Each structure stands twice: as structure tokens, then as C-alpha cells.
PDB file of C-alpha atoms in Angstrom:
ATOM      1  CA  MET A  15      33.440   6.972   9.160  1.00  0.00           C
ATOM      2  CA  ARG A  16      33.632   8.977   5.995  1.00  0.00           C
ATOM      3  CA  ASP A  17      30.739   9.261   3.624  1.00  0.00           C
ATOM      4  CA  PHE A  18      30.339   7.267   0.434  1.00  0.00           C
ATOM      5  CA  PRO A  19      33.506   6.891  -1.613  1.00  0.00           C
ATOM      6  CA  SER A  20      33.648   7.812  -5.271  1.00  0.00           C
ATOM      7  CA  CYS A  21      37.382   7.761  -5.984  1.00  0.00           C
ATOM      8  CA  PHE A  22      39.209   4.669  -7.145  1.00  0.00           C
ATOM      9  CA  GLY A  23      42.787   3.976  -8.093  1.00  0.00           C
ATOM     10  CA  GLU A  24      44.086   2.386 -11.245  1.00  0.00           C
ATOM     11  CA  ASN A  25      43.821  -1.068  -9.688  1.00  0.00           C
ATOM     12  CA  GLY A  26      40.520  -2.811  -9.128  1.00  0.00           C
ATOM     13  CA  VAL A  27      41.160  -3.113  -5.394  1.00  0.00           C
ATOM     14  CA  GLN A  28      42.795  -0.257  -3.555  1.00  0.00           C
ATOM     15  CA  ILE A  29      43.790   0.645  -0.027  1.00  0.00           C
ATOM     16  CA  ALA A  30      42.739   4.266   0.255  1.00  0.00           C
ATOM     17  CA  ASP A  31      43.901   6.949   2.652  1.00  0.00           C
ATOM     18  CA  ALA A  32      41.690   9.500   4.359  1.00  0.00           C
ATOM     19  CA  SER A  33      41.840  11.835   1.370  1.00  0.00           C
ATOM     20  CA  CYS A  34      40.174   9.301  -0.918  1.00  0.00           C
ATOM     21  CA  SER A  35      36.605   9.893   0.119  1.00  0.00           C
ATOM     22  CA  SER A  36      33.685  12.012  -0.932  1.00  0.00           C
ATOM     23  CA  VAL A  37      30.901  13.717   0.897  1.00  0.00           C
ATOM     24  CA  GLY A  38      27.536  11.971   0.929  1.00  0.00           C
ATOM     25  CA  VAL A  39      26.000  14.742  -1.152  1.00  0.00           C
ATOM     26  CA  GLY A  40      27.180  16.659  -4.151  1.00  0.00           C
ATOM     27  CA  VAL A  41      29.021  19.964  -4.095  1.00  0.00           C
ATOM     28  CA  GLY A  42      26.856  22.763  -2.762  1.00  0.00           C
ATOM     29  CA  GLY A  43      24.179  20.363  -1.562  1.00  0.00           C
ATOM     30  CA  ALA A  44      23.512  18.908  -5.010  1.00  0.00           C
ATOM     31  CA  LYS A  45      21.868  15.529  -5.344  1.00  0.00           C
ATOM     32  CA  PRO A  46      24.253  12.552  -5.090  1.00  0.00           C
ATOM     33  CA  SER A  47      25.291  11.075  -8.419  1.00  0.00           C
ATOM     34  CA  GLN A  48      24.766   7.540  -7.148  1.00  0.00           C
ATOM     35  CA  ASN A  49      22.584   5.493  -4.844  1.00  0.00           C
ATOM     36  CA  SER A  50      24.396   4.633  -1.635  1.00  0.00           C
ATOM     37  CA  VAL A  51      23.923   2.443   1.421  1.00  0.00           C
ATOM     38  CA  ALA A  52      26.382   2.281   4.333  1.00  0.00           C
ATOM     39  CA  CYS A  53      26.087  -0.332   7.105  1.00  0.00           C
ATOM     40  CA  VAL A  54      28.208   0.201  10.221  1.00  0.00           C
ATOM     41  CA  TYR A  55      29.219  -2.524  12.668  1.00  0.00           C
ATOM     42  CA  ARG A  56      31.013  -2.264  16.005  1.00  0.00           C
ATOM     43  CA  SER A  57      33.669  -4.953  16.433  1.00  0.00           C
ATOM     44  CA  LYS A  58      37.055  -5.654  18.050  1.00  0.00           C
ATOM     45  CA  LEU A  59      40.422  -5.144  16.385  1.00  0.00           C
ATOM     46  CA  PHE A  60      43.671  -5.881  18.240  1.00  0.00           C
ATOM     47  CA  GLY A  61      41.647  -5.952  21.466  1.00  0.00           C
ATOM     48  CA  LYS A  62      40.198  -2.485  20.901  1.00  0.00           C
ATOM     49  CA  SER A  63      36.805  -1.299  19.704  1.00  0.00           C
ATOM     50  CA  CYS A  64      36.532  -0.431  16.028  1.00  0.00           C
ATOM     51  CA  LEU A  65      33.904   0.437  13.431  1.00  0.00           C
ATOM     52  CA  ILE A  66      33.633  -1.548  10.196  1.00  0.00           C
ATOM     53  CA  SER A  67      31.623   0.053   7.407  1.00  0.00           C
ATOM     54  CA  ILE A  68      30.259  -1.915   4.456  1.00  0.00           C
ATOM     55  CA  ILE A  69      29.372   0.616   1.766  1.00  0.00           C
ATOM     56  CA  TRP A  70      27.367  -0.247  -1.331  1.00  0.00           C
ATOM     57  CA  SER A  71      26.905   2.202  -4.180  1.00  0.00           C
ATOM     58  CA  LYS A  72      25.644   2.208  -7.739  1.00  0.00           C
ATOM     59  CA  ASN A  73      26.401   4.690 -10.484  1.00  0.00           C
ATOM     60  CA  LEU A  74      26.482   4.764 -14.272  1.00  0.00           C
ATOM     61  CA  MET A  75      29.596   2.576 -14.272  1.00  0.00           C
ATOM     62  CA  GLY A  76      27.926  -0.157 -12.238  1.00  0.00           C
ATOM     63  CA  GLN A  77      27.957  -1.656  -8.770  1.00  0.00           C
ATOM     64  CA  CYS A  78      30.618  -0.644  -6.212  1.00  0.00           C
ATOM     65  CA  LEU A  79      31.677  -2.026  -2.840  1.00  0.00           C
ATOM     66  CA  SER A  80      33.857  -0.503  -0.123  1.00  0.00           C
ATOM     67  CA  VAL A  81      34.998  -1.851   3.237  1.00  0.00           C
ATOM     68  CA  GLU A  82      36.383   0.691   5.704  1.00  0.00           C
ATOM     69  CA  ILE A  83      37.739   0.072   9.198  1.00  0.00           C
ATOM     70  CA  ASP A  84      37.943   2.986  11.640  1.00  0.00           C
ATOM     71  CA  ASP A  85      39.318   3.064  15.160  1.00  0.00           C
ATOM     72  CA  ALA A  86      37.339   4.233  18.198  1.00  0.00           C
ATOM     73  CA  SER A  87      38.180   7.867  17.407  1.00  0.00           C
ATOM     74  CA  HIS A  88      36.790   7.442  13.870  1.00  0.00           C
ATOM     75  CA  GLN A  89      40.217   7.602  12.223  1.00  0.00           C
ATOM     76  CA  CYS A  90      40.513   5.396   9.157  1.00  0.00           C
ATOM     77  CA  ILE A  91      42.790   2.395   9.726  1.00  0.00           C
ATOM     78  CA  CYS A  92      42.379   0.867   6.287  1.00  0.00           C
ATOM     79  CA  LYS A  93      39.988   0.876   3.378  1.00  0.00           C
ATOM     80  CA  LEU A  94      39.229  -1.383   0.457  1.00  0.00           C
ATOM     81  CA  ASP A  95      37.486  -0.295  -2.754  1.00  0.00           C
ATOM     82  CA  VAL A  96      36.184  -2.722  -5.372  1.00  0.00           C
ATOM     83  CA  LYS A  97      35.769  -1.117  -8.792  1.00  0.00           C
ATOM     84  CA  PRO A  98      32.677  -1.890 -10.885  1.00  0.00           C
ATOM     85  CA  SER A  99      34.819  -3.759 -13.435  1.00  0.00           C
ATOM     86  CA  LEU A 100      35.637  -6.427 -10.845  1.00  0.00           C
ATOM     87  CA  PHE A 101      31.974  -7.261 -10.373  1.00  0.00           C
ATOM     88  CA  SER A 102      32.235  -9.310 -13.565  1.00  0.00           C
ATOM     89  CA  LYS A 103      34.093 -11.883 -11.458  1.00  0.00           C
ATOM     90  CA  ARG A 104      31.889 -11.267  -8.435  1.00  0.00           C
ATOM     91  CA  LYS A 105      34.333 -12.789  -5.964  1.00  0.00           C
ATOM     92  CA  GLY A 106      37.773 -12.123  -4.556  1.00  0.00           C
ATOM     93  CA  SER A 107      39.946 -11.420  -1.529  1.00  0.00           C
ATOM     94  CA  LYS A 108      42.513  -8.871  -0.390  1.00  0.00           C
ATOM     95  CA  VAL A 109      45.099  -8.711   2.383  1.00  0.00           C
ATOM     96  CA  LEU A 110      45.474  -5.372   4.197  1.00  0.00           C
ATOM     97  CA  GLU A 111      48.546  -4.631   6.317  1.00  0.00           C
ATOM     98  CA  VAL A 112      47.744  -2.904   9.621  1.00  0.00           C
ATOM     99  CA  ASN A 113      50.244  -2.577  12.494  1.00  0.00           C
ATOM    100  CA  SER A 114      52.380  -5.365  11.022  1.00  0.00           C
ATOM    101  CA  SER A 115      49.346  -7.641  11.079  1.00  0.00           C
ATOM    102  CA  LYS A 116      47.268  -8.933   8.194  1.00  0.00           C
ATOM    103  CA  ILE A 117      43.560  -8.270   7.851  1.00  0.00           C
ATOM    104  CA  GLU A 118      41.931 -10.374   5.131  1.00  0.00           C
ATOM    105  CA  VAL A 119      38.734  -9.351   3.358  1.00  0.00           C
ATOM    106  CA  PHE A 120      36.831 -11.986   1.353  1.00  0.00           C
ATOM    107  CA  TRP A 121      33.754 -11.365  -0.783  1.00  0.00           C
ATOM    108  CA  ASP A 122      31.555 -13.491  -3.028  1.00  0.00           C
ATOM    109  CA  LEU A 123      28.735 -11.890  -5.000  1.00  0.00           C
ATOM    110  CA  SER A 124      28.611 -14.487  -7.782  1.00  0.00           C
ATOM    111  CA  ALA A 125      25.092 -15.590  -6.760  1.00  0.00           C
ATOM    112  CA  ALA A 126      23.941 -12.259  -5.349  1.00  0.00           C
ATOM    113  CA  LYS A 127      20.444 -11.022  -6.120  1.00  0.00           C
ATOM    114  CA  PHE A 128      19.917  -7.272  -6.185  1.00  0.00           C
ATOM    115  CA  GLY A 129      16.753  -5.217  -5.877  1.00  0.00           C
ATOM    116  CA  PRO A 130      16.329  -1.643  -7.097  1.00  0.00           C
ATOM    117  CA  GLY A 131      18.975  -0.410  -4.643  1.00  0.00           C
ATOM    118  CA  PRO A 132      22.737  -0.987  -4.543  1.00  0.00           C
ATOM    119  CA  GLU A 133      22.654  -3.440  -1.616  1.00  0.00           C
ATOM    120  CA  PRO A 134      22.240  -7.169  -2.425  1.00  0.00           C
ATOM    121  CA  LEU A 135      19.198  -8.921  -1.015  1.00  0.00           C
ATOM    122  CA  GLN A 136      20.619 -12.459  -0.781  1.00  0.00           C
ATOM    123  CA  GLY A 137      23.151 -14.902  -2.193  1.00  0.00           C
ATOM    124  CA  TYR A 138      26.387 -13.280  -1.006  1.00  0.00           C
ATOM    125  CA  TYR A 139      28.908 -12.866   1.811  1.00  0.00           C
ATOM    126  CA  ILE A 140      31.598 -10.438   2.950  1.00  0.00           C
ATOM    127  CA  ALA A 141      34.026 -11.655   5.609  1.00  0.00           C
ATOM    128  CA  VAL A 142      36.693  -9.734   7.515  1.00  0.00           C
ATOM    129  CA  VAL A 143      39.311 -12.060   9.041  1.00  0.00           C
ATOM    130  CA  LEU A 144      42.049 -11.321  11.591  1.00  0.00           C
ATOM    131  CA  LYS A 145      44.440 -13.986  12.903  1.00  0.00           C
ATOM    132  CA  GLY A 146      42.237 -16.834  11.764  1.00  0.00           C
ATOM    133  CA  GLU A 147      39.053 -15.382  13.264  1.00  0.00           C
ATOM    134  CA  VAL A 148      36.096 -13.901  11.387  1.00  0.00           C
ATOM    135  CA  ILE A 149      35.494 -10.577  13.129  1.00  0.00           C
ATOM    136  CA  LEU A 150      32.665  -9.620  10.756  1.00  0.00           C
ATOM    137  CA  LEU A 151      30.516 -11.735   8.455  1.00  0.00           C
ATOM    138  CA  VAL A 152      27.805 -10.096   6.358  1.00  0.00           C
ATOM    139  CA  GLY A 153      25.367 -11.906   4.068  1.00  0.00           C
ATOM    140  CA  ASP A 154      23.378 -15.122   4.062  1.00  0.00           C
ATOM    141  CA  MET A 155      26.099 -17.484   2.737  1.00  0.00           C
ATOM    142  CA  LYS A 156      27.802 -18.035   6.083  1.00  0.00           C
ATOM    143  CA  LYS A 157      28.656 -21.709   5.510  1.00  0.00           C
ATOM    144  CA  GLU A 158      30.394 -20.889   2.236  1.00  0.00           C
ATOM    145  CA  ALA A 159      32.264 -18.017   3.880  1.00  0.00           C
ATOM    146  CA  PHE A 160      33.751 -20.158   6.661  1.00  0.00           C
ATOM    147  CA  LYS A 161      34.721 -22.840   4.122  1.00  0.00           C
ATOM    148  CA  LYS A 162      36.460 -20.297   1.891  1.00  0.00           C
ATOM    149  CA  THR A 163      38.286 -18.417   4.637  1.00  0.00           C
ATOM    150  CA  GLY A 164      39.207 -21.447   6.740  1.00  0.00           C
ATOM    151  CA  ALA A 165      38.658 -19.236   9.783  1.00  0.00           C
ATOM    152  CA  VAL A 166      36.604 -19.679  12.936  1.00  0.00           C
ATOM    153  CA  ALA A 167      34.009 -17.347  14.429  1.00  0.00           C
ATOM    154  CA  SER A 168      35.317 -14.679  16.767  1.00  0.00           C
ATOM    155  CA  LEU A 169      34.335 -14.813  20.432  1.00  0.00           C
ATOM    156  CA  SER A 170      33.308 -11.152  20.246  1.00  0.00           C
ATOM    157  CA  THR A 171      30.335 -10.783  17.911  1.00  0.00           C
ATOM    158  CA  ALA A 172      30.145  -7.703  15.711  1.00  0.00           C
ATOM    159  CA  ILE A 173      27.100  -5.519  16.422  1.00  0.00           C
ATOM    160  CA  PHE A 174      25.100  -3.814  13.682  1.00  0.00           C
ATOM    161  CA  ILE A 175      24.760  -0.266  15.026  1.00  0.00           C
ATOM    162  CA  SER A 176      23.648   1.943  12.145  1.00  0.00           C
ATOM    163  CA  LYS A 177      22.633   2.163   8.524  1.00  0.00           C
ATOM    164  CA  LYS A 178      22.747   5.213   6.301  1.00  0.00           C
ATOM    165  CA  GLU A 179      20.913   5.301   2.991  1.00  0.00           C
ATOM    166  CA  HIS A 180      20.096   7.730   0.196  1.00  0.00           C
ATOM    167  CA  ILE A 181      16.618   7.208  -1.272  1.00  0.00           C
ATOM    168  CA  SER A 182      14.693   9.113  -3.908  1.00  0.00           C
ATOM    169  CA  GLY A 183      11.097   9.530  -5.064  1.00  0.00           C
ATOM    170  CA  LYS A 184       8.434  12.053  -6.003  1.00  0.00           C
ATOM    171  CA  ARG A 185       5.962  11.645  -3.171  1.00  0.00           C
ATOM    172  CA  VAL A 186       6.653   8.204  -1.674  1.00  0.00           C
ATOM    173  CA  TYR A 187      10.111   7.126  -0.487  1.00  0.00           C
ATOM    174  CA  GLY A 188      10.633   3.464   0.318  1.00  0.00           C
ATOM    175  CA  THR A 189      13.245   1.117   1.723  1.00  0.00           C
ATOM    176  CA  ARG A 190      13.507  -2.079   3.803  1.00  0.00           C
ATOM    177  CA  ALA A 191      14.558  -1.915   7.444  1.00  0.00           C
ATOM    178  CA  GLN A 192      15.465  -4.282  10.272  1.00  0.00           C
ATOM    179  CA  PHE A 193      15.269  -2.555  13.647  1.00  0.00           C
ATOM    180  CA  CYS A 194      16.954  -5.213  15.813  1.00  0.00           C
ATOM    181  CA  ASP A 195      19.333  -8.165  15.461  1.00  0.00           C
ATOM    182  CA  ASN A 196      17.584 -11.177  13.940  1.00  0.00           C
ATOM    183  CA  GLY A 197      14.389  -9.137  13.782  1.00  0.00           C
ATOM    184  CA  GLN A 198      11.847  -9.043  10.996  1.00  0.00           C
ATOM    185  CA  ILE A 199      12.686  -7.102   7.853  1.00  0.00           C
ATOM    186  CA  HIS A 200       9.981  -4.496   7.275  1.00  0.00           C
ATOM    187  CA  ASP A 201       8.878  -2.454   4.280  1.00  0.00           C
ATOM    188  CA  LEU A 202       9.253   1.187   5.297  1.00  0.00           C
ATOM    189  CA  LYS A 203       7.630   4.002   3.321  1.00  0.00           C
ATOM    190  CA  ILE A 204       7.611   7.739   3.918  1.00  0.00           C
ATOM    191  CA  GLU A 205       4.899   9.743   2.160  1.00  0.00           C
ATOM    192  CA  CYS A 206       4.783  13.509   1.892  1.00  0.00           C
ATOM    193  CA  ASP A 207       2.603  15.806  -0.215  1.00  0.00           C
ATOM    194  CA  ALA A 208       4.859  18.816   0.246  1.00  0.00           C
ATOM    195  CA  ASN A 209       4.112  20.284  -3.179  1.00  0.00           C
ATOM    196  CA  CYS A 210       0.538  19.045  -3.563  1.00  0.00           C
ATOM    197  CA  SER A 211      -1.251  20.833  -0.771  1.00  0.00           C
ATOM    198  CA  ASP A 212      -1.525  24.182   0.972  1.00  0.00           C
ATOM    199  CA  ASP A 213      -1.358  22.278   4.256  1.00  0.00           C
ATOM    200  CA  PRO A 214       1.110  19.393   3.629  1.00  0.00           C
ATOM    201  CA  SER A 215       1.328  16.347   5.876  1.00  0.00           C
ATOM    202  CA  LEU A 216       3.824  13.556   6.504  1.00  0.00           C
ATOM    203  CA  LEU A 217       2.989   9.847   6.792  1.00  0.00           C
ATOM    204  CA  VAL A 218       5.167   6.897   7.814  1.00  0.00           C
ATOM    205  CA  HIS A 219       4.043   3.389   6.837  1.00  0.00           C
ATOM    206  CA  ILE A 220       5.511   0.083   8.014  1.00  0.00           C
ATOM    207  CA  ASP A 221       4.329  -3.010   6.141  1.00  0.00           C
ATOM    208  CA  ALA A 222       1.508  -0.943   4.594  1.00  0.00           C
ATOM    209  CA  LYS A 223       0.262   0.129   8.033  1.00  0.00           C
ATOM    210  CA  THR A 224       0.277   3.834   8.907  1.00  0.00           C
ATOM    211  CA  VAL A 225       2.243   4.229  12.141  1.00  0.00           C
ATOM    212  CA  MET A 226       2.731   7.999  12.180  1.00  0.00           C
ATOM    213  CA  GLN A 227       1.078  11.106  10.748  1.00  0.00           C
ATOM    214  CA  VAL A 228       2.243  14.699  11.032  1.00  0.00           C
ATOM    215  CA  LYS A 229      -0.270  17.366  10.032  1.00  0.00           C
ATOM    216  CA  HIS A 230       0.439  21.068   9.467  1.00  0.00           C
ATOM    217  CA  LEU A 231       3.939  20.190   8.299  1.00  0.00           C
ATOM    218  CA  GLN A 232       4.817  23.787   7.452  1.00  0.00           C
ATOM    219  CA  TRP A 233       4.782  24.467  11.201  1.00  0.00           C
ATOM    220  CA  LYS A 234       6.191  21.081  12.207  1.00  0.00           C
ATOM    221  CA  PHE A 235       8.938  20.611   9.622  1.00  0.00           C
ATOM    222  CA  ARG A 236      11.265  19.353  12.385  1.00  0.00           C
ATOM    223  CA  GLY A 237      10.249  17.069  15.204  1.00  0.00           C
ATOM    224  CA  ASN A 238      10.207  13.623  16.755  1.00  0.00           C
ATOM    225  CA  HIS A 239       7.635  10.976  17.610  1.00  0.00           C
ATOM    226  CA  THR A 240       7.725   7.485  19.156  1.00  0.00           C
ATOM    227  CA  ILE A 241       6.309   4.439  17.384  1.00  0.00           C
ATOM    228  CA  LEU A 242       6.361   0.733  18.253  1.00  0.00           C
ATOM    229  CA  VAL A 243       8.003  -1.806  15.934  1.00  0.00           C
ATOM    230  CA  ASP A 244       8.286  -5.478  16.902  1.00  0.00           C
ATOM    231  CA  GLY A 245       7.351  -4.423  20.433  1.00  0.00           C
ATOM    232  CA  LEU A 246      10.290  -2.008  20.608  1.00  0.00           C
ATOM    233  CA  PRO A 247       9.944   1.768  20.968  1.00  0.00           C
ATOM    234  CA  VAL A 248      11.454   3.505  17.951  1.00  0.00           C
ATOM    235  CA  GLU A 249      11.961   7.244  18.006  1.00  0.00           C
ATOM    236  CA  VAL A 250      11.404   8.892  14.628  1.00  0.00           C
ATOM    237  CA  PHE A 251      13.126  12.221  13.961  1.00  0.00           C
ATOM    238  CA  TRP A 252      12.478  14.266  10.837  1.00  0.00           C
ATOM    239  CA  ASP A 253      13.740  17.429   9.189  1.00  0.00           C
ATOM    240  CA  VAL A 254      11.871  18.301   5.981  1.00  0.00           C
ATOM    241  CA  HIS A 255      12.774  21.995   5.909  1.00  0.00           C
ATOM    242  CA  ASN A 256      14.544  21.676   2.554  1.00  0.00           C
ATOM    243  CA  TRP A 257      11.509  20.059   0.985  1.00  0.00           C
ATOM    244  CA  LEU A 258       9.275  22.949   2.005  1.00  0.00           C
ATOM    245  CA  PHE A 259      11.531  25.988   1.996  1.00  0.00           C
ATOM    246  CA  GLY A 260      14.910  24.992   0.553  1.00  0.00           C
ATOM    247  CA  PRO A 261      16.330  24.773  -2.966  1.00  0.00           C
ATOM    248  CA  ASN A 262      14.984  22.265  -5.466  1.00  0.00           C
ATOM    249  CA  VAL A 263      17.959  19.951  -4.886  1.00  0.00           C
ATOM    250  CA  GLY A 264      17.453  19.913  -1.120  1.00  0.00           C
ATOM    251  CA  ASN A 265      16.849  16.665   0.733  1.00  0.00           C
ATOM    252  CA  ALA A 266      14.905  15.711   3.825  1.00  0.00           C
ATOM    253  CA  VAL A 267      16.565  13.772   6.642  1.00  0.00           C
ATOM    254  CA  PHE A 268      14.974  11.050   8.756  1.00  0.00           C
ATOM    255  CA  MET A 269      16.355   9.048  11.632  1.00  0.00           C
ATOM    256  CA  PHE A 270      14.816   5.938  13.192  1.00  0.00           C
ATOM    257  CA  GLN A 271      16.436   5.217  16.568  1.00  0.00           C
ATOM    258  CA  THR A 272      15.607   2.108  18.581  1.00  0.00           C
ATOM    259  CA  SER A 273      15.665   2.247  22.364  1.00  0.00           C
ATOM    260  CA  LEU A 274      16.382  -0.427  24.959  1.00  0.00           C
ATOM    261  CA  SER A 275      13.236   0.658  26.747  1.00  0.00           C
ATOM    262  CA  ALA A 276      10.740   3.475  26.560  1.00  0.00           C
ATOM    263  CA  GLU A 277      11.681   4.541  30.075  1.00  0.00           C
ATOM    264  CA  LYS A 278      15.340   4.902  29.134  1.00  0.00           C
ATOM    265  CA  LEU A 279      14.355   6.785  26.013  1.00  0.00           C
ATOM    266  CA  TRP A 280      12.406   9.444  27.861  1.00  0.00           C
ATOM    267  CA  ASN A 281      14.520   9.574  31.028  1.00  0.00           C
ATOM    268  CA  SER A 282      17.991   9.459  29.486  1.00  0.00           C
ATOM    269  CA  GLY A 283      18.274  13.231  29.689  1.00  0.00           C
ATOM    270  CA  SER A 284      19.570  13.311  26.126  1.00  0.00           C
ATOM    271  CA  PRO A 285      18.912  16.530  24.205  1.00  0.00           C
ATOM    272  CA  SER A 286      16.098  16.530  21.693  1.00  0.00           C
ATOM    273  CA  MET A 287      17.285  16.091  18.145  1.00  0.00           C
ATOM    274  CA  CYS A 288      15.298  19.196  17.315  1.00  0.00           C
ATOM    275  CA  ASP A 289      17.919  21.145  19.270  1.00  0.00           C
ATOM    276  CA  SER A 290      20.647  22.680  17.158  1.00  0.00           C
ATOM    277  CA  SER A 291      23.278  20.565  18.917  1.00  0.00           C
ATOM    278  CA  MET A 292      21.695  17.357  17.638  1.00  0.00           C
ATOM    279  CA  PHE A 293      19.515  18.183  14.673  1.00  0.00           C
ATOM    280  CA  SER A 294      21.136  21.036  12.799  1.00  0.00           C
ATOM    281  CA  TRP A 295      21.317  18.535   9.962  1.00  0.00           C
ATOM    282  CA  SER A 296      22.171  19.257   6.369  1.00  0.00           C
ATOM    283  CA  GLY A 297      22.537  16.741   3.586  1.00  0.00           C
ATOM    284  CA  SER A 298      26.227  16.355   4.461  1.00  0.00           C
ATOM    285  CA  GLN A 299      25.683  15.368   8.099  1.00  0.00           C
ATOM    286  CA  SER A 300      28.056  12.562   9.026  1.00  0.00           C
ATOM    287  CA  LEU A 301      27.306   9.456  11.031  1.00  0.00           C
ATOM    288  CA  ARG A 302      30.242  10.204  13.288  1.00  0.00           C
ATOM    289  CA  GLU A 303      28.475  13.346  14.519  1.00  0.00           C
ATOM    290  CA  THR A 304      25.417  11.438  15.668  1.00  0.00           C
ATOM    291  CA  ASN A 305      26.921   8.416  17.377  1.00  0.00           C
ATOM    292  CA  LEU A 306      24.849   6.233  19.660  1.00  0.00           C
ATOM    293  CA  LEU A 307      23.625   7.865  22.855  1.00  0.00           C
ATOM    294  CA  PRO A 308      23.445   5.988  26.181  1.00  0.00           C
ATOM    295  CA  GLY A 309      20.402   3.738  26.336  1.00  0.00           C
ATOM    296  CA  LEU A 310      19.851   3.810  22.584  1.00  0.00           C
ATOM    297  CA  GLY A 311      20.332   1.029  20.069  1.00  0.00           C
ATOM    298  CA  PHE A 312      20.261   0.774  16.279  1.00  0.00           C
ATOM    299  CA  SER A 313      20.060   3.921  14.121  1.00  0.00           C
ATOM    300  CA  LEU A 314      18.660   4.169  10.589  1.00  0.00           C
ATOM    301  CA  PHE A 315      19.453   7.374   8.701  1.00  0.00           C
ATOM    302  CA  LEU A 316      17.535   8.166   5.520  1.00  0.00           C
ATOM    303  CA  TYR A 317      18.384  11.000   3.147  1.00  0.00           C
ATOM    304  CA  ALA A 318      15.318  11.476   0.953  1.00  0.00           C
ATOM    305  CA  TRP A 319      15.798  13.247  -2.380  1.00  0.00           C
ATOM    306  CA  LYS A 320      13.031  14.443  -4.671  1.00  0.00           C
ATOM    307  CA  ASN A 321      13.033  13.267  -8.259  1.00  0.00           C
ATOM    308  CA  ASP A 322      12.523  15.980 -10.831  1.00  0.00           C
TER     309      ASP A 322
END
């Protein structure tokens, strides 16, 4: 998938080609001009595996929504952009032509409730329909979605595989995270005193409980550590080099990766994400370059930017 889109056509809804996309950070590593959240689902399209990305963003113009469908090789099949001006109506639909077939996208945000971020918390749905089947349904208004689309549920259920989010703060960086399907939604906070101490440390809190602490961060600015969430092992990877040694606009990168089992996590033979092949991350690192490894599950990517 491409990073968060910022280009729109003259029409409120647009099918965009591969050139209509922007990098997840500004030019030269500058801070993004908008808050962004991208949720990626693995589904089936024409009998083949595909990735469907639901991308929320917020800028000075207002709220934005994009739906992008990529094939297994991460090539864009089709893309839908909803301009901020259309959020006054808060609902709509669009038919996309792909391989002489019609893919319908329905959305209803008329009752949506938003928090501080660009992603709605409740009161909405987004449905992707192919040949009378809902291949992806996002949101809590499922009954309303099926009534509106007139479609039935697909036999192959879409799987939520990754989430990518830009967050900002001065010392504490917070978001909400769900580490498994139908699991509990947790408050996740990352705390770092990079500029407040000669010996900075890093703390990770889940639901106000400290689950990880990294001391002597100047020597351990990249690393990984396993925590337990909902009984599942979650591997936490961090790279805070830019916070400590980079330019003022630099961001830190965090990844929370669930595992099917602790044994698979440690015995998979996968390279450490501290290795250059896996963790030579910059702010423009793409999800496609860190796809799921064997034995691993959901991935949460956080790009943490410092407020001035």
C-alpha cells in the first residue's frame, strides 16, 4: 500500500492512479501536515488475496477518507478518495470498475463520533461489496450496512493485519490499540524524557500499567522486548535515534507485533528488527516493506512526532 494520500481531484470522489499518493512524512523528513491512521485488511478479490486499506486523515480542510485496494504484489487496483467537503453529507457510495466487474463502496458517517484523532470511535460503517457479497465491513453499524447495501456476508472473512498511525506529543504519546480480533481495546501510552535527562529512559504503559521500561536509552535507542497483552506475547520494537541524535523534526518509530505463540516468536528464525534488513527505518518506511512474517499476527506501527 502507499502512504497517506493528500491529493484529490476536482470531484468529491475520485478513482486515483498510483501517482496520486504522498509519502507518510513531509519532504526531507519534515513532520506530516495532517494526522493519519491507516488500517489494512487481508481479503479475497476475484478469488485472489488482496489488501484493503482504510485511511483516515485530518488536516486544516477537515476530515478525509480513502479506500485503497491492492493486489498480492502491492500494486494498486483501485482507490477512492472522499474530499473533506463531502463530509457535510456524511454518507454516500461509489462504484469502481475493475476487470469489467463492479466493486461498490458504501460509507455512512452521519452519526459518527470522533475523538482527538482522525479515526471515528463509533456510529459509522464502511462496506466494500463485490457481486452481492460484503468482502469488508468496518465500523459498529453492521445491521445498517447490510440493509443499505442489500448484500450478504462473504464466506471468506477479511482479516485485520496491520495499523499505521502518526501520533504527536511532547513527552507522552498516546493512542488506543486492539491487539487481536474481538479483543479488548486498550489505552496505549509511550513516555520518553529524551530532552529532560542526562540519562533518558523509555516507558510503555497499557491501561495505566507500566509494561516496559528501557533505561540508558542513549545506548539502547534501538531494540526489542516482549510483553504480554490479553495473554498474548507482543513483541515491541523501537527506534528513537531521531529523538536523541536526529534533527528537530525527526520522529521515533515503534512497532507492536503479536505472535501466535511465544515459542514461534523466538524460534521462527526471523531476523531481529534491529538488523539493518528489518529495522533500518526512517519516517518514510512503508508497510509493504515490513509485511507479516511467518508465525506473526497483527502489527501496529506508530510514528511518534515531537510537538514544538
